[in-house]
JSON list of C-alpha atoms in Angstrom, two decimals:
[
{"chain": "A", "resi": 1, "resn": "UNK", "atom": "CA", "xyz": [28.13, -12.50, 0.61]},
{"chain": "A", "resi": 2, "resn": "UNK", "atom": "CA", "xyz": [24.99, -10.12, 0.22]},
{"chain": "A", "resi": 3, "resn": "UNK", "atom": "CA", "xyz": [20.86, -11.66, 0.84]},
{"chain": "A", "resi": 4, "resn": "UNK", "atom": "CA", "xyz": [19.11, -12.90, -2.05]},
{"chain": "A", "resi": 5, "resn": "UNK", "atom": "CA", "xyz": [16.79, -10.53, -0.64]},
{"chain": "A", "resi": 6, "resn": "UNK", "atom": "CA", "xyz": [16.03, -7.86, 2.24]},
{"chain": "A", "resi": 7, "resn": "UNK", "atom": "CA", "xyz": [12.81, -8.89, 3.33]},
{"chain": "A", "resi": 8, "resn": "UNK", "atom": "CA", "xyz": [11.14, -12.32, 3.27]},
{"chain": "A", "resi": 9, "resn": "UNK", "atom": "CA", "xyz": [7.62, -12.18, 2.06]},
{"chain": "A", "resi": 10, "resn": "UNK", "atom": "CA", "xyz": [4.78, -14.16, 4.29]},
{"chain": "A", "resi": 11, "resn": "UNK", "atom": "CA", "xyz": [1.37, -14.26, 3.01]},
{"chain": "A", "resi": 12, "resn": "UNK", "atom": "CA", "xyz": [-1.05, -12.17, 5.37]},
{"chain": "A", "resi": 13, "resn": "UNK", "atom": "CA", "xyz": [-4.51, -12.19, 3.02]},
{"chain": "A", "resi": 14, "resn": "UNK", "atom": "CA", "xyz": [-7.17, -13.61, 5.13]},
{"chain": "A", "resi": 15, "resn": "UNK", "atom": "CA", "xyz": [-10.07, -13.23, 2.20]},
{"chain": "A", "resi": 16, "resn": "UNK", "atom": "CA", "xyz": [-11.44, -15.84, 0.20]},
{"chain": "A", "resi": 17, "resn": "UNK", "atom": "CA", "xyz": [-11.80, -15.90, -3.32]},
{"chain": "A", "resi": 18, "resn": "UNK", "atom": "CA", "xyz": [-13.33, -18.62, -5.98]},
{"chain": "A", "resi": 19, "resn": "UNK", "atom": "CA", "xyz": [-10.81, -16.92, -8.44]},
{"chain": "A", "resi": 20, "resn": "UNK", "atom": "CA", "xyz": [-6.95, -17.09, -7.54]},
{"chain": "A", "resi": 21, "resn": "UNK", "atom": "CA", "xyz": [-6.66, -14.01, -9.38]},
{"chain": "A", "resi": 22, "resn": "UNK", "atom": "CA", "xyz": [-8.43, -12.04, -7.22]},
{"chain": "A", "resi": 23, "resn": "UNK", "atom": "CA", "xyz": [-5.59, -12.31, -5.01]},
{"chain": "A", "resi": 24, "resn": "UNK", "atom": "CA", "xyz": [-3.20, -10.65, -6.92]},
{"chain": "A", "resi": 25, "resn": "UNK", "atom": "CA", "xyz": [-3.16, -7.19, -5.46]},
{"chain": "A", "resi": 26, "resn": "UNK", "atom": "CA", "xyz": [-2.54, -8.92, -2.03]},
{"chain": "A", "resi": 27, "resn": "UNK", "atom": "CA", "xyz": [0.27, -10.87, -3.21]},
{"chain": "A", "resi": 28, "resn": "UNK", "atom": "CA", "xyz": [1.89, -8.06, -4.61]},
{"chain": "A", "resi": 29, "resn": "UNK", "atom": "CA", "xyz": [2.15, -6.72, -1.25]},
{"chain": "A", "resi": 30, "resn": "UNK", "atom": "CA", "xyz": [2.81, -9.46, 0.65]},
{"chain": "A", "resi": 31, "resn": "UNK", "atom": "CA", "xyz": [5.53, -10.49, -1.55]},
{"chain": "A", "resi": 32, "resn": "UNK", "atom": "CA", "xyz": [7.56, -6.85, -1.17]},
{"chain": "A", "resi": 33, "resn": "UNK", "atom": "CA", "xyz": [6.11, -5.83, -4.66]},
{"chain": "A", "resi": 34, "resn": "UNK", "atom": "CA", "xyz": [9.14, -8.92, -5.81]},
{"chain": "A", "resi": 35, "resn": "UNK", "atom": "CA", "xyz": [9.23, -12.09, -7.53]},
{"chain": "A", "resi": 36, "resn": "UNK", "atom": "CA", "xyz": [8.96, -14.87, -4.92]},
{"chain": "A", "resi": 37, "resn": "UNK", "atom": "CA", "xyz": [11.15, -16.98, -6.56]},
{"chain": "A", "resi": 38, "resn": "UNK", "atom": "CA", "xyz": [14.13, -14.52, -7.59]},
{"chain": "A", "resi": 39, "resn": "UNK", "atom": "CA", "xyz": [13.22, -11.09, -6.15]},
{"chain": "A", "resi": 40, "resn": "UNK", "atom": "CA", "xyz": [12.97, -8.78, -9.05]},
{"chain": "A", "resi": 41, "resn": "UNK", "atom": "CA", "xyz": [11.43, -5.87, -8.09]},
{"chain": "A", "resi": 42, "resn": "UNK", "atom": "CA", "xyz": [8.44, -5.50, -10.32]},
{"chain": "A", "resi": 43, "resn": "UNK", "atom": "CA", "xyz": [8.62, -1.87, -10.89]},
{"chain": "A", "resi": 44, "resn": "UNK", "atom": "CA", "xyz": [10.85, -2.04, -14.18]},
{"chain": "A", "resi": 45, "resn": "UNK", "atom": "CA", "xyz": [8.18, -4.31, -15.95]},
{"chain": "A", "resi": 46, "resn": "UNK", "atom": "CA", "xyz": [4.96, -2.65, -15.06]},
{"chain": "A", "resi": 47, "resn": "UNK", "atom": "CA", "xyz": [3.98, -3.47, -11.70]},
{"chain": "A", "resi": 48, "resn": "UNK", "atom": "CA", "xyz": [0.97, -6.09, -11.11]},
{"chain": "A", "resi": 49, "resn": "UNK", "atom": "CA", "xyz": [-0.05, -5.68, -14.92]},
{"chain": "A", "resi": 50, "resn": "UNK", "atom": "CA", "xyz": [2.92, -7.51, -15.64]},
{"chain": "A", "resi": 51, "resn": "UNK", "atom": "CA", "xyz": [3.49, -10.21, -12.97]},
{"chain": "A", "resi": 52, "resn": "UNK", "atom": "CA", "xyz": [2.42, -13.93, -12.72]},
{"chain": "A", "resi": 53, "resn": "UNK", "atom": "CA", "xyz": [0.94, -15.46, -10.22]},
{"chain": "A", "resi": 54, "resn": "UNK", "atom": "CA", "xyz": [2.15, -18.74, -9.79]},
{"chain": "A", "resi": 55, "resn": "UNK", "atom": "CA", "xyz": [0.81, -22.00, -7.95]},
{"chain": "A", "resi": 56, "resn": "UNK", "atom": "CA", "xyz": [3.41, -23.29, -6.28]},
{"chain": "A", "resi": 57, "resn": "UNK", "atom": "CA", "xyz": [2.08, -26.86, -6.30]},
{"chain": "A", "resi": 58, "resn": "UNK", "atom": "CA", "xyz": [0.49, -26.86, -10.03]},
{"chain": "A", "resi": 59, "resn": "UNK", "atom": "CA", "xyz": [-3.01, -26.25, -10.50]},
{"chain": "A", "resi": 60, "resn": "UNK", "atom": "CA", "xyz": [-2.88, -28.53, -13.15]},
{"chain": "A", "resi": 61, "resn": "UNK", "atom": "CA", "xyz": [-1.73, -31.20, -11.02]},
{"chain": "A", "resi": 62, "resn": "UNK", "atom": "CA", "xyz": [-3.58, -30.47, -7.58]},
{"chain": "A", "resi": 63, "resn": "UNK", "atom": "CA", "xyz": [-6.87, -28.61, -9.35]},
{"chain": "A", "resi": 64, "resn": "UNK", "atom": "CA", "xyz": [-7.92, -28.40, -4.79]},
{"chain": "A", "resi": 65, "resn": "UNK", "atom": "CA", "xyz": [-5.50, -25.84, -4.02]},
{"chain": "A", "resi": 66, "resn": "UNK", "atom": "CA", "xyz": [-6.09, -23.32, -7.50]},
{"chain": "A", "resi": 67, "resn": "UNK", "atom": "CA", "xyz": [-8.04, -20.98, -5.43]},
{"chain": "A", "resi": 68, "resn": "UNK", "atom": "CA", "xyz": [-5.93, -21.53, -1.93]},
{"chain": "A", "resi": 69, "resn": "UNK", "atom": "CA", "xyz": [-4.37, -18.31, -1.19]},
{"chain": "A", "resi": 70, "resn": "UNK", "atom": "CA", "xyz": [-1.38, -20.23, 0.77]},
{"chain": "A", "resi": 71, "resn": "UNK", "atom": "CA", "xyz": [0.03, -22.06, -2.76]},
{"chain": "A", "resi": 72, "resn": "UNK", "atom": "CA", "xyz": [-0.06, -18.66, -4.25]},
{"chain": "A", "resi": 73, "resn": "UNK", "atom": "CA", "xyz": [3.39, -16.77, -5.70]},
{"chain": "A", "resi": 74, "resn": "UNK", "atom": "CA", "xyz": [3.46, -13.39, -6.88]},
{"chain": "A", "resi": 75, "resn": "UNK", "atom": "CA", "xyz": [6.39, -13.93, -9.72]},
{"chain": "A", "resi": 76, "resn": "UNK", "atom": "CA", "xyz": [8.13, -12.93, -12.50]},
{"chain": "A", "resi": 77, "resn": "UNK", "atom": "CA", "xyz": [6.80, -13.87, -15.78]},
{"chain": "A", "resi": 78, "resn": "UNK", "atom": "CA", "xyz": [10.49, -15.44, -16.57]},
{"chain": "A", "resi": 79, "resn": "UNK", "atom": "CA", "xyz": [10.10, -17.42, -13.09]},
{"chain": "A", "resi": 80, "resn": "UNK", "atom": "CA", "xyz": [6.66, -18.56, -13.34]},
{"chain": "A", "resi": 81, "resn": "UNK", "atom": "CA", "xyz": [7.21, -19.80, -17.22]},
{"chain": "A", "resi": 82, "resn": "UNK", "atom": "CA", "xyz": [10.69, -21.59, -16.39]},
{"chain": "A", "resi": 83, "resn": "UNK", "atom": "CA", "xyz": [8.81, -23.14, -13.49]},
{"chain": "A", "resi": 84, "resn": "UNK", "atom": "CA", "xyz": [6.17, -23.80, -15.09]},
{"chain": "A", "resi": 85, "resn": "UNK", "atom": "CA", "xyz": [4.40, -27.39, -13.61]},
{"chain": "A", "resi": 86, "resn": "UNK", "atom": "CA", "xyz": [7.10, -29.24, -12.98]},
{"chain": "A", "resi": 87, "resn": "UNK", "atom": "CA", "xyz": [6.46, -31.05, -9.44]},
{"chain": "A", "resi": 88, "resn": "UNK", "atom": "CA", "xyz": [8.74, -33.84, -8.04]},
{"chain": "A", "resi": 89, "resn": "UNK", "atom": "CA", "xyz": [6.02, -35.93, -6.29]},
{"chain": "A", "resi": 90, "resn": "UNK", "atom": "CA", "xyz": [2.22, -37.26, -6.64]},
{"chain": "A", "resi": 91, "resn": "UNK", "atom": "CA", "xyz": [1.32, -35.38, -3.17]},
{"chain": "A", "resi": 92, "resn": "UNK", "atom": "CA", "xyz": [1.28, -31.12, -2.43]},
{"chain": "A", "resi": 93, "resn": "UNK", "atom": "CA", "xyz": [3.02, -31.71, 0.24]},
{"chain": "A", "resi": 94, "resn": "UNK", "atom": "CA", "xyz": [6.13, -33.03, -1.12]},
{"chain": "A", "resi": 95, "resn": "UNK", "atom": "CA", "xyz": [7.91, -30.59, -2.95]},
{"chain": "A", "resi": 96, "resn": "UNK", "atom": "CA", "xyz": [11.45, -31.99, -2.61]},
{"chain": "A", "resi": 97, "resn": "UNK", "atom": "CA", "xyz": [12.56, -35.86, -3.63]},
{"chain": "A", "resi": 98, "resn": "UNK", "atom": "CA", "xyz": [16.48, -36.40, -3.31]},
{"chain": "A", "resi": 99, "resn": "UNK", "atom": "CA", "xyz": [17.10, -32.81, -4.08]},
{"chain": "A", "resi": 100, "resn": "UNK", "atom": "CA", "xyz": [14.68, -32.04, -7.15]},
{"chain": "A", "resi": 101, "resn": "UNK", "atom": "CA", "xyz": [11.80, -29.50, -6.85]},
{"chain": "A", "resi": 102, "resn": "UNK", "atom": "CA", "xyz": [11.04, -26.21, -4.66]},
{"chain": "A", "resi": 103, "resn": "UNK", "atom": "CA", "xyz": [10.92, -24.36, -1.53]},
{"chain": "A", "resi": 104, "resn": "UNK", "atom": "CA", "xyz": [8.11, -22.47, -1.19]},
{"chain": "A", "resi": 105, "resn": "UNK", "atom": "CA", "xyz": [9.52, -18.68, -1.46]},
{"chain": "A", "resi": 106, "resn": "UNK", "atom": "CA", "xyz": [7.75, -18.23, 2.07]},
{"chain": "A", "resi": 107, "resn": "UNK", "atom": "CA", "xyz": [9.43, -20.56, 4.32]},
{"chain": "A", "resi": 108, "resn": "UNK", "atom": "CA", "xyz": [12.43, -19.32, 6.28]},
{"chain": "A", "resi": 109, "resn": "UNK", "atom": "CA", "xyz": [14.59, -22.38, 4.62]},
{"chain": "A", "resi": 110, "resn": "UNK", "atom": "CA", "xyz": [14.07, -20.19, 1.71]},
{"chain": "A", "resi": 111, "resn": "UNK", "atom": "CA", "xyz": [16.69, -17.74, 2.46]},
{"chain": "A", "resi": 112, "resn": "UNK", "atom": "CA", "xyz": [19.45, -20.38, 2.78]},
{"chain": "A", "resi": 113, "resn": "UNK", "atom": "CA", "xyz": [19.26, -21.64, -0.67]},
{"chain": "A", "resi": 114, "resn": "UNK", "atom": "CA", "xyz": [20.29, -18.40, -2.60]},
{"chain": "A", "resi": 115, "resn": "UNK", "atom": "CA", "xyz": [23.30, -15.82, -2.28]},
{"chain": "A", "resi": 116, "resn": "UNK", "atom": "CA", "xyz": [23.76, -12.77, -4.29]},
{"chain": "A", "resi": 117, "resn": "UNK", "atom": "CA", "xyz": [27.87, -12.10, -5.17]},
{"chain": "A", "resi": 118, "resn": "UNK", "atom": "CA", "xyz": [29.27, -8.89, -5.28]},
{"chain": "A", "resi": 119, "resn": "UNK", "atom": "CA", "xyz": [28.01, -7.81, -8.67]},
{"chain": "A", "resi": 120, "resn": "UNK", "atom": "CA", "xyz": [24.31, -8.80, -8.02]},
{"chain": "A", "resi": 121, "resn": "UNK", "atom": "CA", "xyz": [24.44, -12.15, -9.35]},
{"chain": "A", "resi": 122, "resn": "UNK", "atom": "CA", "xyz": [22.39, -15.34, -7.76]},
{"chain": "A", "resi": 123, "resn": "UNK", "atom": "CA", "xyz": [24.25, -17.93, -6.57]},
{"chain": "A", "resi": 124, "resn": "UNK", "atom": "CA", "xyz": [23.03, -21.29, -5.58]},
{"chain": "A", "resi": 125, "resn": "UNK", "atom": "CA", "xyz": [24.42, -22.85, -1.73]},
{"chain": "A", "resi": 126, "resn": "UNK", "atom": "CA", "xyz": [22.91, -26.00, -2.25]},
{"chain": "A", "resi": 127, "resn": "UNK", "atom": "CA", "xyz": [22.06, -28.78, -4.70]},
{"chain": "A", "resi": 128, "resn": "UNK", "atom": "CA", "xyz": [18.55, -28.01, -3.91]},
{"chain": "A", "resi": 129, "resn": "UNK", "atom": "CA", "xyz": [19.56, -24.54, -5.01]},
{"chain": "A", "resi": 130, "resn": "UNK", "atom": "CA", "xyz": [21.63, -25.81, -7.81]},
{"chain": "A", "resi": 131, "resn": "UNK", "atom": "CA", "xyz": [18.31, -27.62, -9.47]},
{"chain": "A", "resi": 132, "resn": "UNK", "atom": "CA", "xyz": [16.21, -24.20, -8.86]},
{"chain": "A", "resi": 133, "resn": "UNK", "atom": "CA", "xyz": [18.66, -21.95, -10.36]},
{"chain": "A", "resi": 134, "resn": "UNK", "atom": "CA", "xyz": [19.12, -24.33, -13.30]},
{"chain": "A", "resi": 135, "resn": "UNK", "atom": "CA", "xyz": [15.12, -24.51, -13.81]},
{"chain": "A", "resi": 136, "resn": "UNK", "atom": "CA", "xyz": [14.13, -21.07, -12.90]},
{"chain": "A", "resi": 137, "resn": "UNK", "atom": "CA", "xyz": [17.40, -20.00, -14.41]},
{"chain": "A", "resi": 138, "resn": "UNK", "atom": "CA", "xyz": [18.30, -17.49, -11.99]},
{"chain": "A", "resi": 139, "resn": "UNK", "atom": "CA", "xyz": [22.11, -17.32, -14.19]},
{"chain": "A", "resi": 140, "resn": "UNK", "atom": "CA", "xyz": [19.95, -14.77, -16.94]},
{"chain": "A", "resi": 141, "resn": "UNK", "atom": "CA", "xyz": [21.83, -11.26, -16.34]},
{"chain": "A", "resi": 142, "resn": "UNK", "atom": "CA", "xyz": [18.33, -10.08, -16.45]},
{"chain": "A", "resi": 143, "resn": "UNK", "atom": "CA", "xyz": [18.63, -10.40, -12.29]},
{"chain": "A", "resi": 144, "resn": "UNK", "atom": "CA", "xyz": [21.81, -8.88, -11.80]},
{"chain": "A", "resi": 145, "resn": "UNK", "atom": "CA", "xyz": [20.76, -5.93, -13.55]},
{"chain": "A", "resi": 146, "resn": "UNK", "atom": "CA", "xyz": [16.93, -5.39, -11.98]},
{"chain": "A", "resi": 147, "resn": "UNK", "atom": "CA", "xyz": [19.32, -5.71, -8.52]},
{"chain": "A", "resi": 148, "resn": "UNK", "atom": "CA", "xyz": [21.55, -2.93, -9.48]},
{"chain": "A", "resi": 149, "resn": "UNK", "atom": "CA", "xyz": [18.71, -1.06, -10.91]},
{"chain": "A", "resi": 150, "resn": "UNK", "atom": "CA", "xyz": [16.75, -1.42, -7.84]},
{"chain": "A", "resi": 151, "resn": "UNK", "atom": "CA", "xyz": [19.67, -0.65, -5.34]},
{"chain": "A", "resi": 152, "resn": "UNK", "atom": "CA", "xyz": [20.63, 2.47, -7.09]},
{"chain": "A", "resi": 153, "resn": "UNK", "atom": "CA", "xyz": [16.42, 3.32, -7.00]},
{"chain": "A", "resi": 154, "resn": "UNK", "atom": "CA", "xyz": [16.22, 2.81, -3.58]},
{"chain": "A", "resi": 155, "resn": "UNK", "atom": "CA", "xyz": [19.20, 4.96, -2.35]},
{"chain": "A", "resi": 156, "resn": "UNK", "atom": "CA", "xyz": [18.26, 7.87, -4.43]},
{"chain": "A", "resi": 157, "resn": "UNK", "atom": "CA", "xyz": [14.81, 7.24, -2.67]},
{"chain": "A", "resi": 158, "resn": "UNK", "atom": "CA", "xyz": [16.33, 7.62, 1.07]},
{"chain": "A", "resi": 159, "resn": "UNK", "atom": "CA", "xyz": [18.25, 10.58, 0.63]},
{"chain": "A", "resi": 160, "resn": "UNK", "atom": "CA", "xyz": [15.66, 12.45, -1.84]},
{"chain": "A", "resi": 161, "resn": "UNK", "atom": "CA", "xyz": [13.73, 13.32, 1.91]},
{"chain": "A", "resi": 162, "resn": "UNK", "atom": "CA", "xyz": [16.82, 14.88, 3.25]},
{"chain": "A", "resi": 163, "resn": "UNK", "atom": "CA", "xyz": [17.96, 17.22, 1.16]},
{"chain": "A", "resi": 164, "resn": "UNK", "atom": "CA", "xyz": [14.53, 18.94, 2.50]},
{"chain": "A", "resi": 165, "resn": "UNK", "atom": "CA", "xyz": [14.89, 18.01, 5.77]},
{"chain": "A", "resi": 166, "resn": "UNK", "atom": "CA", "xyz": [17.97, 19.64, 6.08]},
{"chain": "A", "resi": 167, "resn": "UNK", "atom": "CA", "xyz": [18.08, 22.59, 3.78]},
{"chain": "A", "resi": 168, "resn": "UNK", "atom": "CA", "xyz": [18.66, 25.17, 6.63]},
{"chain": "A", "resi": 169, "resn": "UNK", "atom": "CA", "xyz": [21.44, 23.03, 7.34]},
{"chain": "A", "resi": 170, "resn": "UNK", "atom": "CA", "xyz": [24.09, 24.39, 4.51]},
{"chain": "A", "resi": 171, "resn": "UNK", "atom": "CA", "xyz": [26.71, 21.72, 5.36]},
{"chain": "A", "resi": 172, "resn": "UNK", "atom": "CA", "xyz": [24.66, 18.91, 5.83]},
{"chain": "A", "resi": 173, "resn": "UNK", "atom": "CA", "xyz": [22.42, 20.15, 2.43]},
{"chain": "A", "resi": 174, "resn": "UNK", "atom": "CA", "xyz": [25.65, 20.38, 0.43]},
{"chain": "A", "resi": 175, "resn": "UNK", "atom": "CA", "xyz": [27.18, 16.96, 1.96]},
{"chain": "A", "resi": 176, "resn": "UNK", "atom": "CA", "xyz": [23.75, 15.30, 0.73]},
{"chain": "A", "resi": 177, "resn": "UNK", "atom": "CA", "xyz": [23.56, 16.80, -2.38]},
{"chain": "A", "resi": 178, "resn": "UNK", "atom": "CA", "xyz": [27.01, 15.66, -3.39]},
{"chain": "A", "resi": 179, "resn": "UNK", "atom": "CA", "xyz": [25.84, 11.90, -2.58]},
{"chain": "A", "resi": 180, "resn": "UNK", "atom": "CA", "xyz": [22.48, 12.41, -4.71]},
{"chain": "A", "resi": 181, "resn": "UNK", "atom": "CA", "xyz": [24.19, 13.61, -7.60]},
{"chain": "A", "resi": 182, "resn": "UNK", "atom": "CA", "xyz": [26.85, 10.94, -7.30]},
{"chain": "A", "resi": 183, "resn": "UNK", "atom": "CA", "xyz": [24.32, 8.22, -6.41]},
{"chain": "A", "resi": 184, "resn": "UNK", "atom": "CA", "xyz": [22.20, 9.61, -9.99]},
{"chain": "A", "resi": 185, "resn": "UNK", "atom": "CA", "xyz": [24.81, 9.97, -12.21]},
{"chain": "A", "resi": 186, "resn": "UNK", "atom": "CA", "xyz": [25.95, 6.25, -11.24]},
{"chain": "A", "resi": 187, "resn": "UNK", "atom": "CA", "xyz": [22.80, 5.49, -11.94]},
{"chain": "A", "resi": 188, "resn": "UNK", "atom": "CA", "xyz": [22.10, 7.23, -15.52]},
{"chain": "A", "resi": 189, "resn": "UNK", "atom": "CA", "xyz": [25.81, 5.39, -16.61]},
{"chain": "A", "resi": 190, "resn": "UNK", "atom": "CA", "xyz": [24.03, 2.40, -15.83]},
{"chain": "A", "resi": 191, "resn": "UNK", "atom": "CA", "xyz": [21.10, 2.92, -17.76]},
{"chain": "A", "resi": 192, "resn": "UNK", "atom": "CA", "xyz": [23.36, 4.35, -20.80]},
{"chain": "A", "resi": 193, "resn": "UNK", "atom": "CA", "xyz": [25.53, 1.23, -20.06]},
{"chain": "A", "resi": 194, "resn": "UNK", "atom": "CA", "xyz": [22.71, -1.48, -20.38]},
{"chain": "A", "resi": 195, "resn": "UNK", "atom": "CA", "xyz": [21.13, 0.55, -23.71]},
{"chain": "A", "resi": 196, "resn": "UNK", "atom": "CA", "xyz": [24.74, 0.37, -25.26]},
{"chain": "A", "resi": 197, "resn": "UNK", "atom": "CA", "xyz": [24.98, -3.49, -24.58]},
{"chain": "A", "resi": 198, "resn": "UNK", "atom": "CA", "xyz": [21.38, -4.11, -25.79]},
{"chain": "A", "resi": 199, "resn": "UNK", "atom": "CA", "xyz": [22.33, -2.16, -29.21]},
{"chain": "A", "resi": 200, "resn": "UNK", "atom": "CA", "xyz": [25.63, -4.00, -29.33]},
{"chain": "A", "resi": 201, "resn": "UNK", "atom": "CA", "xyz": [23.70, -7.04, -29.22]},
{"chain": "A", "resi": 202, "resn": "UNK", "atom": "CA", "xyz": [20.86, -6.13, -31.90]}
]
């Protein structure tokens, strides 16, 4: 069983803003440069251009707490439309009746809710879980393959340093090397192997 995700994200920003947007550069860091809600990595989409913010009690529902840095989610645009304003309760403060709603992406009871299998794919623990994954749809392949994307990226990241750290070092250079090329030809079959799906499937 792998972590939905490596590192939880906790909200740090201590400035105040009459816009929420003006938060959204702090978000992005606080939240791991991830989706709150499903931990895509927001590199493959265009960065902060691309990404939502979301209020996890609605704005359009609790119009107090637009602006309130600690309702704020950096997410996905998939997460934040499937999410949307659906709310279980009439109070902010409730945001779970008999196992329908959220958990804010923040709070440690987070990372029980979620599992990733083998392949990258979420997996829901919980019925709490079960109702998120269902309404944020968290089942779209779309997260499977930013995870394997990501992985890949991030290993070829690591070892990129070393191959100049120890190029006086002909055995440890050449053992490196060997798990760089391997690591970016795994990578580029992955790529080819998602483009030949998405022509397969118009």
């Amino acid at each position: 069983m792998i972590k939905l995700r490596d590192k939880a994200p906790v909200r740090t920003c201590t400035k105040v803003y009459s816009n929420y947007r003006s938060y959204k550069h702090y978000l992005r860091s606080d939240f791991n440069n991830r989706c709150g809600y499903c931990d895509d990595y927001d590199g493959w989409t265009g960065g902060e251009v691309t990404y939502h913010i979301d209020h996890f009690a609605p704005k359009s529902k609790f119009s107090s707490l637009e602006n309130d840095y600690s309702n704020l989610v950096y997410a996905c645009s998939f997460c934040n439309r499937f999410k949307s304003d659906d709310w279980p309760s009439d109070s902010q403060k409730i945001s779970v009746v008999n196992n329908v709603g959220f958990i804010d992406p923040c709070h440690s009871s987070y990372e029980n809710l979620f599992f990733r299998d083998n392949y990258g794919n979420i997996k829901p623990t919980n019925e709490l879980a079960q109702y998120m994954y269902k309404k944020l749809q968290l089942f779209l392949s779309r997260h499977r393959i930013v995870w394997n994307l990501t992985r890949i990226k991030l290993q070829l990241d690591n070892i990129r340093p070393l191959l100049k750290e120890h190029g006086h070092d002909n055995e440890k250079y050449k053992r490196i090397q060997d798990m760089y090329v391997t690591l970016s030809l795994e990578f580029h079959d992955y790529l080819d192997y998602l483009l030949g799906e998405k022509i397969k499937n118009g």
